[in-house]
CSV table of C-alpha atoms in Angstrom, one decimal:
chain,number,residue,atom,x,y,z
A,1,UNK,CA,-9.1,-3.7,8.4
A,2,UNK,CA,-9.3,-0.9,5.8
A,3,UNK,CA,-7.6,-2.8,3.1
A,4,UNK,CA,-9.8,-5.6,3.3
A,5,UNK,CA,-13.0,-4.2,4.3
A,6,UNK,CA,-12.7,-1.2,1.6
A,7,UNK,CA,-10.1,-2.1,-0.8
A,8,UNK,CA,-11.0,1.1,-3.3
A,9,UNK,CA,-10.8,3.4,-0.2
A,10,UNK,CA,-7.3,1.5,1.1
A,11,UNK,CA,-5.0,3.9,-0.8
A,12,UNK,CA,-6.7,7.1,-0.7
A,13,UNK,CA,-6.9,6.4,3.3
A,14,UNK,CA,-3.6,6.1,3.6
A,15,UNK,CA,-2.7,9.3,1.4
A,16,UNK,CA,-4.6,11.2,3.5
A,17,UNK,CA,-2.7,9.7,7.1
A,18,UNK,CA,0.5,10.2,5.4
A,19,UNK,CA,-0.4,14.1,4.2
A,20,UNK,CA,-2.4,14.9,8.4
A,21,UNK,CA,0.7,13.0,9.7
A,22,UNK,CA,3.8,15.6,10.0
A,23,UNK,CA,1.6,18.4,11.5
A,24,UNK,CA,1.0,16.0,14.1
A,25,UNK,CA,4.8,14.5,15.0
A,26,UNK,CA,6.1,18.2,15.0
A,27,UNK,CA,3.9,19.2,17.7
A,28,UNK,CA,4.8,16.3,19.4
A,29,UNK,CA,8.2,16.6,19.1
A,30,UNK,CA,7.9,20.1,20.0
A,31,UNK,CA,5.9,20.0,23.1
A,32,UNK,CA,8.7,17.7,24.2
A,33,UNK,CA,12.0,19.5,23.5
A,34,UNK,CA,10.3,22.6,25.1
A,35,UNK,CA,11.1,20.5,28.3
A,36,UNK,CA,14.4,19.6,27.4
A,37,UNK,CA,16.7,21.0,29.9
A,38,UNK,CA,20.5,20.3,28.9
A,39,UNK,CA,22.0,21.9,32.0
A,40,UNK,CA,20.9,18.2,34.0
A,41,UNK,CA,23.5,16.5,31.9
A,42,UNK,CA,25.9,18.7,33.4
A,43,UNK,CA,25.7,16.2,36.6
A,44,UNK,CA,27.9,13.6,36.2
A,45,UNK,CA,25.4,11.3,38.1
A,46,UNK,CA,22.5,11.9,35.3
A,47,UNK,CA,25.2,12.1,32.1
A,48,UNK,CA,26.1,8.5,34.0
A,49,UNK,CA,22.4,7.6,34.2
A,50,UNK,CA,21.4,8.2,30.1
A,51,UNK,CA,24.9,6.1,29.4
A,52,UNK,CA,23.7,3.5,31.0
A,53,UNK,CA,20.1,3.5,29.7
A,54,UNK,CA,21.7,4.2,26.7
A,55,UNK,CA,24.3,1.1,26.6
A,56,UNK,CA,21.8,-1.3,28.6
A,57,UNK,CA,18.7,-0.2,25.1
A,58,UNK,CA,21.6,-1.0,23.1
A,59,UNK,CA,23.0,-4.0,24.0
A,60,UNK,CA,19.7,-5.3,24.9
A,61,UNK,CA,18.4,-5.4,21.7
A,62,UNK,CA,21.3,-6.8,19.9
A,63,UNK,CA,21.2,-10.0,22.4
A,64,UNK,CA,17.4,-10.4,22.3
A,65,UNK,CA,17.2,-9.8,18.7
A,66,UNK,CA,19.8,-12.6,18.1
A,67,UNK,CA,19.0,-14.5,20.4
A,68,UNK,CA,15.5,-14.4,18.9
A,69,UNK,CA,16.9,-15.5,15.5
A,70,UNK,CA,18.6,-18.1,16.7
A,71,UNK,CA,15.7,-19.5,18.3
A,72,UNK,CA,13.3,-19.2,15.5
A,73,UNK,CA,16.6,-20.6,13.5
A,74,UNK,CA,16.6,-17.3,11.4
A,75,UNK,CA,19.1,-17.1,8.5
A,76,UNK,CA,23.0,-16.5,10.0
A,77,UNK,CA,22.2,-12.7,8.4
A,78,UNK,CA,19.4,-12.7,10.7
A,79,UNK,CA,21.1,-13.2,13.7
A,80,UNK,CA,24.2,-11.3,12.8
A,81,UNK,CA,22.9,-8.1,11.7
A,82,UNK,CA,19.4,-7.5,12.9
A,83,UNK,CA,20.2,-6.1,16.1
A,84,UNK,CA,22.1,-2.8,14.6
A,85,UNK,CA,18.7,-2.4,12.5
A,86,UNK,CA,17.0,-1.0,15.4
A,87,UNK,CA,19.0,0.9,17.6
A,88,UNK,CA,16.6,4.1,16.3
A,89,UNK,CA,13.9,5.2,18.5
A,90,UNK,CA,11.4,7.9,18.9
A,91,UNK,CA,7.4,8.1,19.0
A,92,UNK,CA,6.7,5.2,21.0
A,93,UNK,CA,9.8,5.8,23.9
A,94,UNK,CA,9.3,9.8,24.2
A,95,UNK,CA,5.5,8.8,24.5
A,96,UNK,CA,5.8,6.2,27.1
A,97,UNK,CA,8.2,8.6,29.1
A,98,UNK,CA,5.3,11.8,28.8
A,99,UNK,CA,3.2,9.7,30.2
A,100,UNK,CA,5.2,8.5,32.9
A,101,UNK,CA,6.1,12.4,33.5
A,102,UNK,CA,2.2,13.0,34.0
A,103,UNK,CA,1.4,10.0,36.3
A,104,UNK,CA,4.9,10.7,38.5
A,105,UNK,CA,4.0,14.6,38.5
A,106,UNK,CA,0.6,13.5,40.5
A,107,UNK,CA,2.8,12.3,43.5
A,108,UNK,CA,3.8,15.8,43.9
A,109,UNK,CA,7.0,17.7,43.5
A,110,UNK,CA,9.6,14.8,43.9
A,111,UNK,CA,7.6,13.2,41.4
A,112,UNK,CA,7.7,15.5,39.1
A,113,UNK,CA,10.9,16.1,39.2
A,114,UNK,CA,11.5,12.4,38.7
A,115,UNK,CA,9.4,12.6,35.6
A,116,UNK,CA,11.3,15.3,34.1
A,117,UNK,CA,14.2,13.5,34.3
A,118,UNK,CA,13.0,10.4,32.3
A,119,UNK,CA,12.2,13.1,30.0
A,120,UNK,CA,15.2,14.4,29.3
A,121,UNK,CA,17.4,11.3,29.3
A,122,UNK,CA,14.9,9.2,27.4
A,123,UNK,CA,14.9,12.8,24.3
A,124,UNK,CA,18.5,13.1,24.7
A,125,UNK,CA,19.5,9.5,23.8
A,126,UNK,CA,16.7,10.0,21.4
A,127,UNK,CA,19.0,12.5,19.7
A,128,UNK,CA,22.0,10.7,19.5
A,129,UNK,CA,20.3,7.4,18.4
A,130,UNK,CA,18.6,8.9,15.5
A,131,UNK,CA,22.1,9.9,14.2
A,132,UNK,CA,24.0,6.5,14.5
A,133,UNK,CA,20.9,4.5,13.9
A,134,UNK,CA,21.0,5.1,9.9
A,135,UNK,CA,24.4,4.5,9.8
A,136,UNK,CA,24.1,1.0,11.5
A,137,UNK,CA,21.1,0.5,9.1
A,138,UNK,CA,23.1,0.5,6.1
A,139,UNK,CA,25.9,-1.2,7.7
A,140,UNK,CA,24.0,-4.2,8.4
A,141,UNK,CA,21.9,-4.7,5.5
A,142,UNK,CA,25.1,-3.5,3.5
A,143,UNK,CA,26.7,-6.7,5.2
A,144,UNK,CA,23.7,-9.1,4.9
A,145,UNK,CA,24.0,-8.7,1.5
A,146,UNK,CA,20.0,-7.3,1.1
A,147,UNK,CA,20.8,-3.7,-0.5
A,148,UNK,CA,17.7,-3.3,-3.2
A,149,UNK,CA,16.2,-6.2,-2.6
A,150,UNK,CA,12.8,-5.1,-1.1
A,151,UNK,CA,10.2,-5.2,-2.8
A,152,UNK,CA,6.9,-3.5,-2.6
A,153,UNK,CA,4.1,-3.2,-4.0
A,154,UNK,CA,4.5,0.1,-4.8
A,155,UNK,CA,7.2,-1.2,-7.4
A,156,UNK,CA,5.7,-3.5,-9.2
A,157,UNK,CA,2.5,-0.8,-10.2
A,158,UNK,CA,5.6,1.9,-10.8
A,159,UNK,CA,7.3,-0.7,-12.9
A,160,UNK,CA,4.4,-2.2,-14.9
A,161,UNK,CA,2.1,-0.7,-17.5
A,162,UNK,CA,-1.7,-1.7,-18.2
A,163,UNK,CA,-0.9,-3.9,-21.0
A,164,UNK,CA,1.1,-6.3,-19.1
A,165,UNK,CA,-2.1,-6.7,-16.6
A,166,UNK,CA,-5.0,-6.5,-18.6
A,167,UNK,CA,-7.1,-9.5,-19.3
A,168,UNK,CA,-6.6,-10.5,-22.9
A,169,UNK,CA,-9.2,-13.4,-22.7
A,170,UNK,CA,-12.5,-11.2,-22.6
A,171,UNK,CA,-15.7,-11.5,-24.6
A,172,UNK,CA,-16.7,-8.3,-26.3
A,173,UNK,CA,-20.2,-7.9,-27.3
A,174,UNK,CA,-21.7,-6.4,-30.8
A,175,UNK,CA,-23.8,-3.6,-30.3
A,176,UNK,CA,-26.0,-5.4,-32.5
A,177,UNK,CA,-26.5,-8.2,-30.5
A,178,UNK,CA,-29.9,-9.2,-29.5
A,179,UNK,CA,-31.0,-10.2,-25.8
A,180,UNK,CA,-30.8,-14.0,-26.3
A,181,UNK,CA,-27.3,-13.6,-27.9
A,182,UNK,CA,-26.1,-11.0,-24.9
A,183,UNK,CA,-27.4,-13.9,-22.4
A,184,UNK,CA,-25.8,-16.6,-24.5
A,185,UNK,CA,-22.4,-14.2,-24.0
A,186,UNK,CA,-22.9,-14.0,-20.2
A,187,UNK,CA,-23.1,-17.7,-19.5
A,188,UNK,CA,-20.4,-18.4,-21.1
A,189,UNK,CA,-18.1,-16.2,-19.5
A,190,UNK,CA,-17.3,-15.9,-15.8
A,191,UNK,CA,-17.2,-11.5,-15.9
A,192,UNK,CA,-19.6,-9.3,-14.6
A,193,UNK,CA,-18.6,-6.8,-17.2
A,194,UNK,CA,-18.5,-6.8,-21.1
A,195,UNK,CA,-17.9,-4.4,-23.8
A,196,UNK,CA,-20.0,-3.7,-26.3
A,197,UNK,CA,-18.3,-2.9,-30.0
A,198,UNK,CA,-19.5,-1.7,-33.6
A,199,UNK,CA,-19.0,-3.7,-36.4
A,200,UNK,CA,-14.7,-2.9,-36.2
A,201,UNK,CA,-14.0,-3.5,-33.0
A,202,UNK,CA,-14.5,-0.2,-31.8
A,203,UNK,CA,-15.7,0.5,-28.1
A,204,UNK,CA,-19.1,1.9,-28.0
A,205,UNK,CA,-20.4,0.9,-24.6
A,206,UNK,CA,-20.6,-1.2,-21.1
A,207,UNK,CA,-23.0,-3.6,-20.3
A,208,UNK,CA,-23.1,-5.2,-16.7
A,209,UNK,CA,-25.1,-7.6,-15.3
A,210,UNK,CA,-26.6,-5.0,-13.1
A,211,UNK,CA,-28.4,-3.2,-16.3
A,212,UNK,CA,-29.7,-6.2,-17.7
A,213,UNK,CA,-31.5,-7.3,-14.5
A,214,UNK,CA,-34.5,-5.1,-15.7
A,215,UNK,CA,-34.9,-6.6,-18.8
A,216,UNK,CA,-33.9,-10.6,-18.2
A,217,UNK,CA,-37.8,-11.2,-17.2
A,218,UNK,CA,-39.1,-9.4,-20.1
A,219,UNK,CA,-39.5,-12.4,-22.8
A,220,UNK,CA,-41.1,-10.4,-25.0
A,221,UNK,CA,-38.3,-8.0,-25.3
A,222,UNK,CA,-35.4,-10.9,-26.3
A,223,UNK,CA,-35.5,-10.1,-30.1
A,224,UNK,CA,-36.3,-6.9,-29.8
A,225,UNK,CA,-33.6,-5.2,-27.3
A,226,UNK,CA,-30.2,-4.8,-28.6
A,227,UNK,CA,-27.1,-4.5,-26.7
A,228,UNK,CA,-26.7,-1.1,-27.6
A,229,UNK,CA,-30.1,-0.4,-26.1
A,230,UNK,CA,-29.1,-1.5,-22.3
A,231,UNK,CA,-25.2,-0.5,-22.8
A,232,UNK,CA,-23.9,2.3,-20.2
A,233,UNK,CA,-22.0,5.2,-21.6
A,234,UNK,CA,-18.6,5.5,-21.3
A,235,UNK,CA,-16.9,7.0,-18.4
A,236,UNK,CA,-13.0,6.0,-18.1
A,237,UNK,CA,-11.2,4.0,-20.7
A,238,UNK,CA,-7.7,2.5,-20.4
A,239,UNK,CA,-4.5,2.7,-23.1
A,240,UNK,CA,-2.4,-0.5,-23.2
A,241,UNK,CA,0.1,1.8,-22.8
A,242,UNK,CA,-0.6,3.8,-20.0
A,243,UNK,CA,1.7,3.6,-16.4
A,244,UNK,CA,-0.6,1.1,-14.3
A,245,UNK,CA,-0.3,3.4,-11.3
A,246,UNK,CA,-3.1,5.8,-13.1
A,247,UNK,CA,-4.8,3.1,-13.6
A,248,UNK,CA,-4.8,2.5,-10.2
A,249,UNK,CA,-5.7,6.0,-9.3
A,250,UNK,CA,-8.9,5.5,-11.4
A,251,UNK,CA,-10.1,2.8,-9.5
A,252,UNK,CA,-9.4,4.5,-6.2
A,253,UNK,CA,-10.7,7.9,-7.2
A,254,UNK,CA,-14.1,6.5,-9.0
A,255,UNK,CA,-15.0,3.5,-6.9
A,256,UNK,CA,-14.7,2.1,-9.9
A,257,UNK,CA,-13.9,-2.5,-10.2
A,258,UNK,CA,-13.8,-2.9,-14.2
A,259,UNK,CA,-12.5,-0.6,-17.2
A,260,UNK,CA,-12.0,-1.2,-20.8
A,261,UNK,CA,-8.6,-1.0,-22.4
A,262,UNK,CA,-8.0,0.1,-26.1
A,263,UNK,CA,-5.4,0.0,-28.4
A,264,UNK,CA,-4.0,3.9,-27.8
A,265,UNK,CA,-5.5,7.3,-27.3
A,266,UNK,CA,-5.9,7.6,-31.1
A,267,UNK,CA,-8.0,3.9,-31.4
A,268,UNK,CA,-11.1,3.0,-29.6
A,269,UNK,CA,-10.4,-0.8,-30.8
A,270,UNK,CA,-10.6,-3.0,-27.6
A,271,UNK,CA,-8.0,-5.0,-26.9
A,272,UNK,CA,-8.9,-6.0,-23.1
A,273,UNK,CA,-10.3,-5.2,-20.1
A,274,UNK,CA,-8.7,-4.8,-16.3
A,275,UNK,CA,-11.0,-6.1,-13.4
A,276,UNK,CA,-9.9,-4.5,-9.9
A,277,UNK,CA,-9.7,-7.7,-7.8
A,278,UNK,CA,-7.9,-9.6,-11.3
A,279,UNK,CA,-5.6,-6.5,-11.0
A,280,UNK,CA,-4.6,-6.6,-7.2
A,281,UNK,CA,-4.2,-10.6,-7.8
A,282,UNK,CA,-1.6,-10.2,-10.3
A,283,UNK,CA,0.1,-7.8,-8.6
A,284,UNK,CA,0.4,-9.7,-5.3
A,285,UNK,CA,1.3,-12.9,-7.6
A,286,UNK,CA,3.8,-10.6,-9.2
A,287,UNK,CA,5.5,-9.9,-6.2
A,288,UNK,CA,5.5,-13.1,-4.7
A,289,UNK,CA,7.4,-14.1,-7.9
A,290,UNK,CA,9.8,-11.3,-7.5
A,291,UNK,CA,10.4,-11.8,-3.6
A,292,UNK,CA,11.3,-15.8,-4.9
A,293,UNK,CA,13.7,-14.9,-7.6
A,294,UNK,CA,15.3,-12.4,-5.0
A,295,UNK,CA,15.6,-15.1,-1.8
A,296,UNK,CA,16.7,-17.5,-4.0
A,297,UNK,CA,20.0,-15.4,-5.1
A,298,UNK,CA,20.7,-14.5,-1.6
């Protein structure tokens, strides 16, 4: 909802999740091992109990998930391997069972007791899952034969600089330009945004459709206003050069949807421009592209 409602704000969001997050699971994970009691698994009955809730989670979600490939008429992969991909568990399970432990604890003291008991089995198998899952992780996508080839797109923006994204096929406008010519410009091109330049090339300013709203109804004004007269000053500029992951930070951080690129930090000479929404497209086709190249070798 985020990502498409508020695109600029998508990333920073997340950040933010990602840094409030781990206060939050160690908590949880405390509050529940504080009712870890290992001495239960000292009955042969319970130690019986968590091996076969153990065995039944484990095997159950080998058959359903191949059975579920083979269904859908997954690749052989699929159905081979998919099921030791998710013999993990944590959050979700040792949540379900605190709630259970609050609901059965109502019914009084059998209850409760019966609710501690989930507890613990469900947190113990917890433990010893988290330490074969990995293991069976690599195994299986060792064996399907899929070892680096996920892609994100997190590595195409780490892997990409702001030359290889820009637009190359932007106007530029002089900074001598009058009104008629800056209109003229704007028709012809399908951008919101243009740079204005001096006589070499040489960035001097932004125009945007949004400062010239003021003076489009003013005919009086057309050979009179120059482009350098209703040109915003320069905030952020872009090197060809530069990783396109700052790039991205800029848009995120300013709330920012166009910025100029020039030659190199020693050269205001524009050489393009990169457009937010232009940007996230060519990622995403990017990817795509890669994700082909990398199904098609499998």
């Amino acid at each position: 909802l985020v990502a498409n409602l508020s695109p600029h704000q998508c990333h920073k969001i997340s950040d933010n999740i990602d840094r409030l997050s781990p206060p939050i699971y160690i908590l949880f994970f405390i509050f529940v091992g504080a009712r870890l009691e290992p001495r239960l698994f000292l009955n042969r009955g319970i130690a019986l109990l968590a091996g076969v809730y153990l065995a039944g989670r484990t095997f159950g979600k080998m058959l359903g998930a191949s059975l579920g490939a083979y269904l859908s008429k997954a690749k052989e992969t699929v159905t081979k391997y998919l099921g030791l991909c998710l013999f993990s568990q944590a959050g979700i399970a040792i949540g379900l069972a605190m709630v259970i432990y609050h609901n059965f604890s109502l019914l009084g003291p059998e209850g409760k007791e019966v609710g501690i008991l989930i507890i613990n089995i469900i947190t113990a198998t917890t433990f010893i899952v988290q330490i074969i899952g990995p293991p069976c992780v690599k195994y299986a996508i060792t064996k399907a034969d899929e070892v680096w080839r996920n892609v994100t797109e997190e590595d195409i923006i780490e892997h990409h600089r702001v030359g290889d994204m820009m637009r190359r096929d932007f106007s530029s406008i002089r900074e001598d330009a009058t009104l008629d010519k800056i209109i003229d410009t704007v028709k012809e091109r399908d951008s919101y945004h243009f740079p204005v330049v001096d006589n070499q090339g040489n960035l001097v300013g932004l125009i945007s459709l949004g400062s010239l709203r003021s003076v489009f109804s003013e005919e009086q004004l057309r050979q009179i206003v120059l482009a350098k007269d209703v040109s915003e000053p320069i905030e952020r500029i872009l090197y060809k050069d530069q990783p396109l992951k700052e790039a991205f930070e800029i848009f995120n951080k300013r709330e920012v949807d166009y910025l100029p690129v020039v030659a190199n930090r020693d050269s205001r000479k524009v050489v393009g421009i990169l457009e937010y929404h232009h940007l996230i497209q060519s990622v995403n086709r990017k990817l795509l592209e890669r994700q082909q190249v990398l199904e098609s070798n499998i």
